[in-house]
Short mmCIF file of C-alpha atoms in Angstrom, two decimals:
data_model
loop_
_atom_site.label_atom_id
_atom_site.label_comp_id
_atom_site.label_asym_id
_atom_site.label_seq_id
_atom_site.Cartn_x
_atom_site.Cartn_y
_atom_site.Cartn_z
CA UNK I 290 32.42 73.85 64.79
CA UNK I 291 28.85 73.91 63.72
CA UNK I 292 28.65 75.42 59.93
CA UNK I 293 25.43 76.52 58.34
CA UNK I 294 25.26 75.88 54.70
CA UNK I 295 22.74 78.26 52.90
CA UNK I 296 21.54 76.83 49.38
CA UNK I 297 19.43 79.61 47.67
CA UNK I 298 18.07 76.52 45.38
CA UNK I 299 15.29 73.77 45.97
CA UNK I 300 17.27 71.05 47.76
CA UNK I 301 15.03 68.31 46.31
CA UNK I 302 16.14 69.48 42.22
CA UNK I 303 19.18 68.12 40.80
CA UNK I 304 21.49 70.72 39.86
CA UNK I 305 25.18 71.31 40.67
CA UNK I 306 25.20 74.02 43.73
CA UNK I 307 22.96 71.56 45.39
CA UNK I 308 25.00 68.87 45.38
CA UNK I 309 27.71 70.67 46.15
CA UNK I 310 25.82 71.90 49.31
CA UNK I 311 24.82 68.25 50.37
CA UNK I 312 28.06 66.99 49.53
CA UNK I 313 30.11 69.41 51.62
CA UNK I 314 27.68 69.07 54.77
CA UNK I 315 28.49 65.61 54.44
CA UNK I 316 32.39 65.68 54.58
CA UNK I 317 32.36 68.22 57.62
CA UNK I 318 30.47 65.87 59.36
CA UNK I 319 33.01 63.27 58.27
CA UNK I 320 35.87 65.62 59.81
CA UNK I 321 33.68 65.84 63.23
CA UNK I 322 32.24 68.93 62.65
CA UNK I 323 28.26 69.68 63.05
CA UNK I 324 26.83 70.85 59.53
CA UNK I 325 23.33 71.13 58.39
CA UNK I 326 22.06 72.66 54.48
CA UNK I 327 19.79 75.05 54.96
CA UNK I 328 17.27 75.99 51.79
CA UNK I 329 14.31 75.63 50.09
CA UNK I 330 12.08 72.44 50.11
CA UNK I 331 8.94 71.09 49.60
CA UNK I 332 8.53 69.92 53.49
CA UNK I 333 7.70 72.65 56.21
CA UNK I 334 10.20 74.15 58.83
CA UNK I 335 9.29 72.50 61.91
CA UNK I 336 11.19 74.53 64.84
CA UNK I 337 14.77 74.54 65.96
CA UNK I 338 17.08 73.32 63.15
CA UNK I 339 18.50 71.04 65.22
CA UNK I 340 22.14 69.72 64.50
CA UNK I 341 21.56 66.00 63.76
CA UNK I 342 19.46 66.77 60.78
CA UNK I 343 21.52 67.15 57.41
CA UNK I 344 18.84 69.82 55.40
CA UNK I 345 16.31 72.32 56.92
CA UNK I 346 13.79 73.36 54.46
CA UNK I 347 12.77 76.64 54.98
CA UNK I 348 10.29 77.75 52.08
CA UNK I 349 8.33 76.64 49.11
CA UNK I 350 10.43 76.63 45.84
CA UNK I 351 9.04 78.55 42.47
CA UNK I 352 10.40 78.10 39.03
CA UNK I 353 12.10 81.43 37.88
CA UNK I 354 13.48 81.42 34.46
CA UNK I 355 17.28 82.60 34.15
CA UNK I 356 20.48 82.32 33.21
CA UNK I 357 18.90 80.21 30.38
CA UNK I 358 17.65 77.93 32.61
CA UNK I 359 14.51 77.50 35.44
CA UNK I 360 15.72 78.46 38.67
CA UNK I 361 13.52 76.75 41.40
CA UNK I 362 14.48 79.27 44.25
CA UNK I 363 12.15 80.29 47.31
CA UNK I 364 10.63 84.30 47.21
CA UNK I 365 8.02 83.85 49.98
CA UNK I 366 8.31 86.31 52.91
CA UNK I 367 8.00 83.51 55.10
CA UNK I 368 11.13 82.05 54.56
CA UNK I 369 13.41 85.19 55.77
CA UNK I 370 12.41 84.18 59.42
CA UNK I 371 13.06 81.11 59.14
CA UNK I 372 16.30 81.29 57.51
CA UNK I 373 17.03 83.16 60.37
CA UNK I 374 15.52 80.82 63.19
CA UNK I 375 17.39 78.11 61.41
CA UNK I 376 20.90 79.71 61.66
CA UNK I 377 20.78 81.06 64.70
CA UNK I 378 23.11 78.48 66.34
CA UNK I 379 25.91 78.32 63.70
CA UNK I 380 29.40 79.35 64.75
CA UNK I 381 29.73 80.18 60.93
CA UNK I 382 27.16 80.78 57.93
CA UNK I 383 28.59 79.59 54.33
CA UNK I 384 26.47 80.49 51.90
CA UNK I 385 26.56 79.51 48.59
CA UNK I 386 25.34 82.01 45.49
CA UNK I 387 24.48 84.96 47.68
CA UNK I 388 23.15 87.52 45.22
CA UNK I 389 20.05 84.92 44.74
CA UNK I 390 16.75 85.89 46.92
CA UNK I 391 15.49 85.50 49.21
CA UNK I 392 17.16 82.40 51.28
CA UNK I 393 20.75 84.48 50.26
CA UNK I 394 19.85 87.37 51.35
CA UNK I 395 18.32 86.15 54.97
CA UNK I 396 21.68 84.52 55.87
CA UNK I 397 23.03 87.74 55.00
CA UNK I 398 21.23 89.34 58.01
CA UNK I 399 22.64 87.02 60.15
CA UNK I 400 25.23 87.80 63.02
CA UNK I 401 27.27 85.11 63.04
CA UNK I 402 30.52 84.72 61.11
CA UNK I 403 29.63 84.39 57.12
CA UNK I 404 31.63 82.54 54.08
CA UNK I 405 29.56 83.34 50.84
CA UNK I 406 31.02 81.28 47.52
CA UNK I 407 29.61 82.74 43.91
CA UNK I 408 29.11 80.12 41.57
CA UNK I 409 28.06 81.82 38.45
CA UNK I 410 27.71 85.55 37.41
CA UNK I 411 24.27 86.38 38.85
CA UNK I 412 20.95 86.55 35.96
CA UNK I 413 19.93 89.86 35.22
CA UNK I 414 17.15 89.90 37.11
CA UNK I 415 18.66 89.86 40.37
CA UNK I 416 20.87 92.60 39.69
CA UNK I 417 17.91 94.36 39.20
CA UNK I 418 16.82 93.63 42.95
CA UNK I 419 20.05 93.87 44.22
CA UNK I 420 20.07 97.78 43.08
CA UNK I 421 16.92 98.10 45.75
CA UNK I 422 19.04 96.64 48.27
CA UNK I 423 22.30 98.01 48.63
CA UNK I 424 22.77 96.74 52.05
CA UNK I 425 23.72 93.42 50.61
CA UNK I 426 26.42 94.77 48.94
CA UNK I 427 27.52 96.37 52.62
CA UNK I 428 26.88 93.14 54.42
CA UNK I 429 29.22 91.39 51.37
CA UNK I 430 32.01 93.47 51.90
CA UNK I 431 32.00 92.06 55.92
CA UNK I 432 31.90 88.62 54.71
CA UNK I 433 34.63 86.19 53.45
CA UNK I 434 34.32 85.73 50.29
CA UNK I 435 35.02 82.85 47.29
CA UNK I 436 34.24 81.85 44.35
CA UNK I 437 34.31 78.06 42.45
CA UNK I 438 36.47 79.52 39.61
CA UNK I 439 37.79 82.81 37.56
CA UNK I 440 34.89 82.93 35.26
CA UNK I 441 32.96 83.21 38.81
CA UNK I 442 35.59 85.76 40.33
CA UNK I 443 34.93 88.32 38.10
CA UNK I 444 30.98 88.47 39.30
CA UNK I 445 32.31 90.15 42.50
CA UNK I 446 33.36 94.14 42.22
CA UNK I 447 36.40 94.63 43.39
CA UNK I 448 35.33 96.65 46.55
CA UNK I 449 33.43 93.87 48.58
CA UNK I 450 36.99 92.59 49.07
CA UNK I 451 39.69 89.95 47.64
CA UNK I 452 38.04 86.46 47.47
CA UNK I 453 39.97 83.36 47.08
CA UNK I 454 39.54 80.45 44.40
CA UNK I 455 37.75 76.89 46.09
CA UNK I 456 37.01 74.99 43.21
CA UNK I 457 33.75 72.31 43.03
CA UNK I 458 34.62 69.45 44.54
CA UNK I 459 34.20 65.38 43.38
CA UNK I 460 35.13 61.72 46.00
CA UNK I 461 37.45 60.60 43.34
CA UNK I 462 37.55 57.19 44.62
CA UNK I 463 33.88 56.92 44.61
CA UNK I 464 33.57 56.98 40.65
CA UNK I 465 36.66 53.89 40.53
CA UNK I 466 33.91 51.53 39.57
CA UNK I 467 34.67 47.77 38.57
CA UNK I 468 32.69 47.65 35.83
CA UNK I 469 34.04 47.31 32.39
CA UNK I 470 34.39 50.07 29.37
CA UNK I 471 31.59 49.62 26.99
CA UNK I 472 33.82 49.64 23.73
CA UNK I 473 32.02 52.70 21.29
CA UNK I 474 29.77 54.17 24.47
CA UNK I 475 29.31 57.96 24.48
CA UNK I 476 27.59 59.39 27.36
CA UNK I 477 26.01 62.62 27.81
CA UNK I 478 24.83 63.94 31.84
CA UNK I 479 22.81 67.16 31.61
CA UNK I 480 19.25 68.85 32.16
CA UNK I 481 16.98 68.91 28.89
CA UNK I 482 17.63 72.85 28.35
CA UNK I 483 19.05 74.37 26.00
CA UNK I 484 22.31 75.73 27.22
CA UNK I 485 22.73 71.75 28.01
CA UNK I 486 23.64 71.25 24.46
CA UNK I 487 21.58 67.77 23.88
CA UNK I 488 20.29 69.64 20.67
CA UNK I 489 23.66 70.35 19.58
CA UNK I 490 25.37 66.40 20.08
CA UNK I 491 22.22 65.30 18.72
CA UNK I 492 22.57 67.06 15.07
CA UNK I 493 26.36 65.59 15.82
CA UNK I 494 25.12 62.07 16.16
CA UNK I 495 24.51 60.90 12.79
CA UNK I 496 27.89 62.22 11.77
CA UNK I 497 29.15 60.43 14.62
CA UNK I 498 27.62 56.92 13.22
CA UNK I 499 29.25 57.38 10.08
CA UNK I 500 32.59 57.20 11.10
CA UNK I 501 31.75 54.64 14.18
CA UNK I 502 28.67 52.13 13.33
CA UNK I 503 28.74 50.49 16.42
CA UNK I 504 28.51 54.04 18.59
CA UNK I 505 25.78 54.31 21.21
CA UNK I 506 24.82 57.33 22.69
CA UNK I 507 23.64 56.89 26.53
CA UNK I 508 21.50 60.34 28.02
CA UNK I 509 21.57 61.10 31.58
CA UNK I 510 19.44 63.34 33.18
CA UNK I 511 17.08 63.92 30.06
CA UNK I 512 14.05 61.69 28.75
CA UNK I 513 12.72 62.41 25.11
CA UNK I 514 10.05 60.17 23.41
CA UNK I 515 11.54 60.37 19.91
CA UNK I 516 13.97 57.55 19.43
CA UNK I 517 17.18 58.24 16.98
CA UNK I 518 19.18 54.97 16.54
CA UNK I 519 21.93 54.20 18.80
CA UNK I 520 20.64 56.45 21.04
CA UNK I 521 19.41 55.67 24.76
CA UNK I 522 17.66 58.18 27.59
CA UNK I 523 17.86 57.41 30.72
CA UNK I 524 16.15 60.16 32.45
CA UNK I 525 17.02 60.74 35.75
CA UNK I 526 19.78 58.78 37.47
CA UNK I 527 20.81 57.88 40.92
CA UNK I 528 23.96 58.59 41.69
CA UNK I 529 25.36 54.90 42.16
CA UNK I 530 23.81 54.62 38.06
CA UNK I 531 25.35 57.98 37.54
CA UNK I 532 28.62 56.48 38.54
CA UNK I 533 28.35 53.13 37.48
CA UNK I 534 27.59 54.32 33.38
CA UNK I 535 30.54 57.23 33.22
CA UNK I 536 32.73 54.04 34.28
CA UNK I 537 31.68 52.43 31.24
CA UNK I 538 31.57 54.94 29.21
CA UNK I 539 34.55 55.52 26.52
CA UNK I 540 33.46 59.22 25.35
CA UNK I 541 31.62 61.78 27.29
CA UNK I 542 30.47 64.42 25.67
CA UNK I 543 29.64 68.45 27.28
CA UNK I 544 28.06 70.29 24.57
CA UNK I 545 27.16 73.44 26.62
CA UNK I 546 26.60 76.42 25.03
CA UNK I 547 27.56 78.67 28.04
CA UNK I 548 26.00 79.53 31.58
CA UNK I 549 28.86 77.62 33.12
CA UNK I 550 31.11 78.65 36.06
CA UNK I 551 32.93 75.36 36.85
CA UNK I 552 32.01 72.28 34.99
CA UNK I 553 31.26 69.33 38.01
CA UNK I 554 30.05 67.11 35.36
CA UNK I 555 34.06 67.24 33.73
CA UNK I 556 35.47 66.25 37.45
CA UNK I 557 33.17 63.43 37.39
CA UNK I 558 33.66 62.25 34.09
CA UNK I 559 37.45 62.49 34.34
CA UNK I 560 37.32 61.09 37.60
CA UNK I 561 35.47 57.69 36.32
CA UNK I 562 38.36 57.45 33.41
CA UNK I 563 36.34 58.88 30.52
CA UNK I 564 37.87 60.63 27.17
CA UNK I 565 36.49 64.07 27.58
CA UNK I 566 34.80 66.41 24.56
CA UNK I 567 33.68 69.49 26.08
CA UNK I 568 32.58 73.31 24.44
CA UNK I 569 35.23 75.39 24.36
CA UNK I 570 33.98 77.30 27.46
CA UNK I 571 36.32 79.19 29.75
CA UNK I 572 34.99 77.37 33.02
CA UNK I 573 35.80 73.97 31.05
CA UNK I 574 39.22 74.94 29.88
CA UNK I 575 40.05 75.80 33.41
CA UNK I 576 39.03 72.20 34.33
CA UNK I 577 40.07 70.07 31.63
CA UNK I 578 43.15 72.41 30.53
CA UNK I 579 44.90 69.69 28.25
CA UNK I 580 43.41 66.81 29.30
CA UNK I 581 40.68 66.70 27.45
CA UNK I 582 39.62 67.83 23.96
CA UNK I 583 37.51 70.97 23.53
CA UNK I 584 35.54 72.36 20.41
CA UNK I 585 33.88 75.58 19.37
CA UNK I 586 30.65 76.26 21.10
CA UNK I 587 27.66 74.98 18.86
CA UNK I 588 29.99 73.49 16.09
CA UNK I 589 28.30 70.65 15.42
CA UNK I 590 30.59 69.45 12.72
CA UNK I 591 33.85 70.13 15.28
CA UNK I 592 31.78 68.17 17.47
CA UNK I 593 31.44 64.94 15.73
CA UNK I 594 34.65 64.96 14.50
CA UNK I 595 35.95 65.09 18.41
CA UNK I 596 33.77 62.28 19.52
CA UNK I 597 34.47 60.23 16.01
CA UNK I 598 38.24 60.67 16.21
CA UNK I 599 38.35 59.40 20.17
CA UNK I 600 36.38 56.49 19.53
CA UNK I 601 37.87 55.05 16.56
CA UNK I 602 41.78 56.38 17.93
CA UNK I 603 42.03 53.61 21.26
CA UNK I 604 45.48 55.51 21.81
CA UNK I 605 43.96 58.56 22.52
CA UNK I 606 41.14 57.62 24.44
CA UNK I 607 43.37 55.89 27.09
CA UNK I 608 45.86 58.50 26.72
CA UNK I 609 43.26 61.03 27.97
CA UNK I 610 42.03 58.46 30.28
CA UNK I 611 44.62 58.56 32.27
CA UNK I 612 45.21 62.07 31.81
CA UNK I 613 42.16 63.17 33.20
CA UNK I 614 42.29 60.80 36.04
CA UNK I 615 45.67 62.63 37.20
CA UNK I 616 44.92 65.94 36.57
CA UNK I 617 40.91 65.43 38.85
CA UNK I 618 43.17 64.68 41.66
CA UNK I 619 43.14 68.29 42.56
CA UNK I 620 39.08 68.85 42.99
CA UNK I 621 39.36 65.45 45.50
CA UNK I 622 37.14 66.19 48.76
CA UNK I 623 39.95 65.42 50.45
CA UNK I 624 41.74 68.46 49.12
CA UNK I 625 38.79 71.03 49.05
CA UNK I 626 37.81 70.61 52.42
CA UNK I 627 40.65 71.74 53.88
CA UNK I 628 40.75 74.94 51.81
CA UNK I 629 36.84 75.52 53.22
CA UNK I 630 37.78 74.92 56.84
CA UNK I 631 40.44 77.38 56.32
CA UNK I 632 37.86 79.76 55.27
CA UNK I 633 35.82 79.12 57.83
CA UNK I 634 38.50 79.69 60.52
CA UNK I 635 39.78 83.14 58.98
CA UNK I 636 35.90 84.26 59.29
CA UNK I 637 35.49 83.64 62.53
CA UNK I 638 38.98 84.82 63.52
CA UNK I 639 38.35 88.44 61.56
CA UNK I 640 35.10 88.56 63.55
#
């Protein structure tokens, strides 16, 4: 089966859908199937997509601010033919936050058999477009359709069709890491915006050191020049480092103040054996249900009494520990794929 998987997003950014995208291509290959990620890039198309190559970039990406966030997503004309030229192979089209122009929308034109997943409900923006094109909402309701999680169900009207729940997926295996738990370590994984939270754990964090002294506070994925004891940025992280530090980590901590649809950064975190402290978000409690603690968005004083009470209660820390790593089981790969493939086949069957 050769599947092409349509990313609306810059493939070179970190964010979530992204991953996923990569991620996925990576275990259908794994189950002997031929899968390539289609989306935007900074390199040029260069012909036939070719089925050895894992990502075919096929447009310049542009920063677009929404859902309280910067979107980098392609809008040059350019790329609709070459979305197109790039597909034209597949035996099936997945493709991942459809509502998003223009990459979406050109796999939408496509013949072939078409999956579409909604992550998130789509920025306003783009409902303004889609009103200008209402044969995307047509070419949806021929399509089989999912979504990572309720809060992203209820993005879909009702008639483009009955979608089916395929959560985010994590290698749980990959994030059992032999390194040792940093007694006191909180860890945070997130963009610097604002919906991120880092504003909101940071307030937190002097709280936090009243009750716990000897608590450090490690940032992934943001890098700030002011320096706030027991606090550490990392920037950027691979994904071996990414790994490596929620192993060590006793406390991690998802301050988010919405925007959410799923919560990948949870699986992970779970999966490595951390105590979780999340916002009280609906896409979180559908992830962590009670294996985790959660708090009331943008309480800072909730906050730091969470993270204080988990690192100075060793009980509950492990008890969540090992809660968490139980309950992840059921976003493994190894469980999610399936659940795609299935998709895949009904598509192609119903066409």
């Amino acid at each position: 089966m050769r599947v092409g998987i349509v990313c609306p997003y810059d493939l070179g950014a970190p964010g979530g859908v992204q991953q996923v995208c990569l991620d996925l291509a990576e275990r259908l290959r794994d189950e002997g199937d031929q899968a390539f990620v289609v989306g935007p890039g900074k390199a040029t198309f260069d012909g036939g997509p070719g089925f050895d190559a894992t990502t075919i970039p096929v447009g310049r990406p542009m920063a677009i601010r929404a859902n309280q966030s910067v979107v980098p997503l392609s809008l040059a004309p350019g790329s609709w033919r070459k979305v197109r030229k790039a597909l034209e192979s597949a035996d099936v089209v997945h493709i991942h936050e459809p509502l998003v122009p223009l990459v979406g929308w050109a796999a939408l034109s496509v013949s072939s058999p078409r999956v579409v997943t909604f992550h998130a409900d789509a920025p306003g923006w783009v409902g303004r477009v889609y009103r200008h094109a209402p044969w995307v909402g047509r070419k949806l309701t021929k399509s089989h359709l999912t979504a990572v999680s309720e809060a992203a169900l209820r993005s879909i009207p009702q008639h483009w069709g009955a979608p089916r729940v395929i959560p985010n997926a994590v290698d749980v295996a990959s994030f059992d890491v032999p390194v040792g738990r940093v007694p006191h370590r909180v860890a945070f994984l997130g963009r610097d915006e604002p919906r991120k939270g880092l504003d909101i754990l940071l307030e937190a964090w002097p709280r936090i050191l009243e009750n716990d002294p000897k608590a450090e506070l490690v940032v992934m994925g943001a890098d700030r020049e002011t320096s706030q004891r027991g606090v550490k940025y990392l920037g950027r992280v691979t994904g071996g480092e990414k790994h490596r530090m929620l192993a060590s980590t006793v406390v991690f901590v998802a301050p988010n103040t919405g925007g959410e649809s799923f919560g990948i950064v949870l699986a992970e975190a779970m999966a490595a054996g951390c105590a979780v402290v999340a916002s009280d978000l609906e896409a979180f409690r559908s992830v962590l249900r009670s294996d985790g603690l959660l708090v009331p968005v943008g309480d800072v004083a909730a906050l730091a009494g969470a993270v204080s009470t988990v690192l100075t209660d060793s009980a509950q820390a492990q008890r969540l520990s090992l809660a968490g790593r139980e309950a992840v089981k059921r976003f493994d790969w190894s469980v999610v794929i399936e659940e795609y493939r299935d998709a895949y086949a009904v598509a192609m069957s119903d066409r």
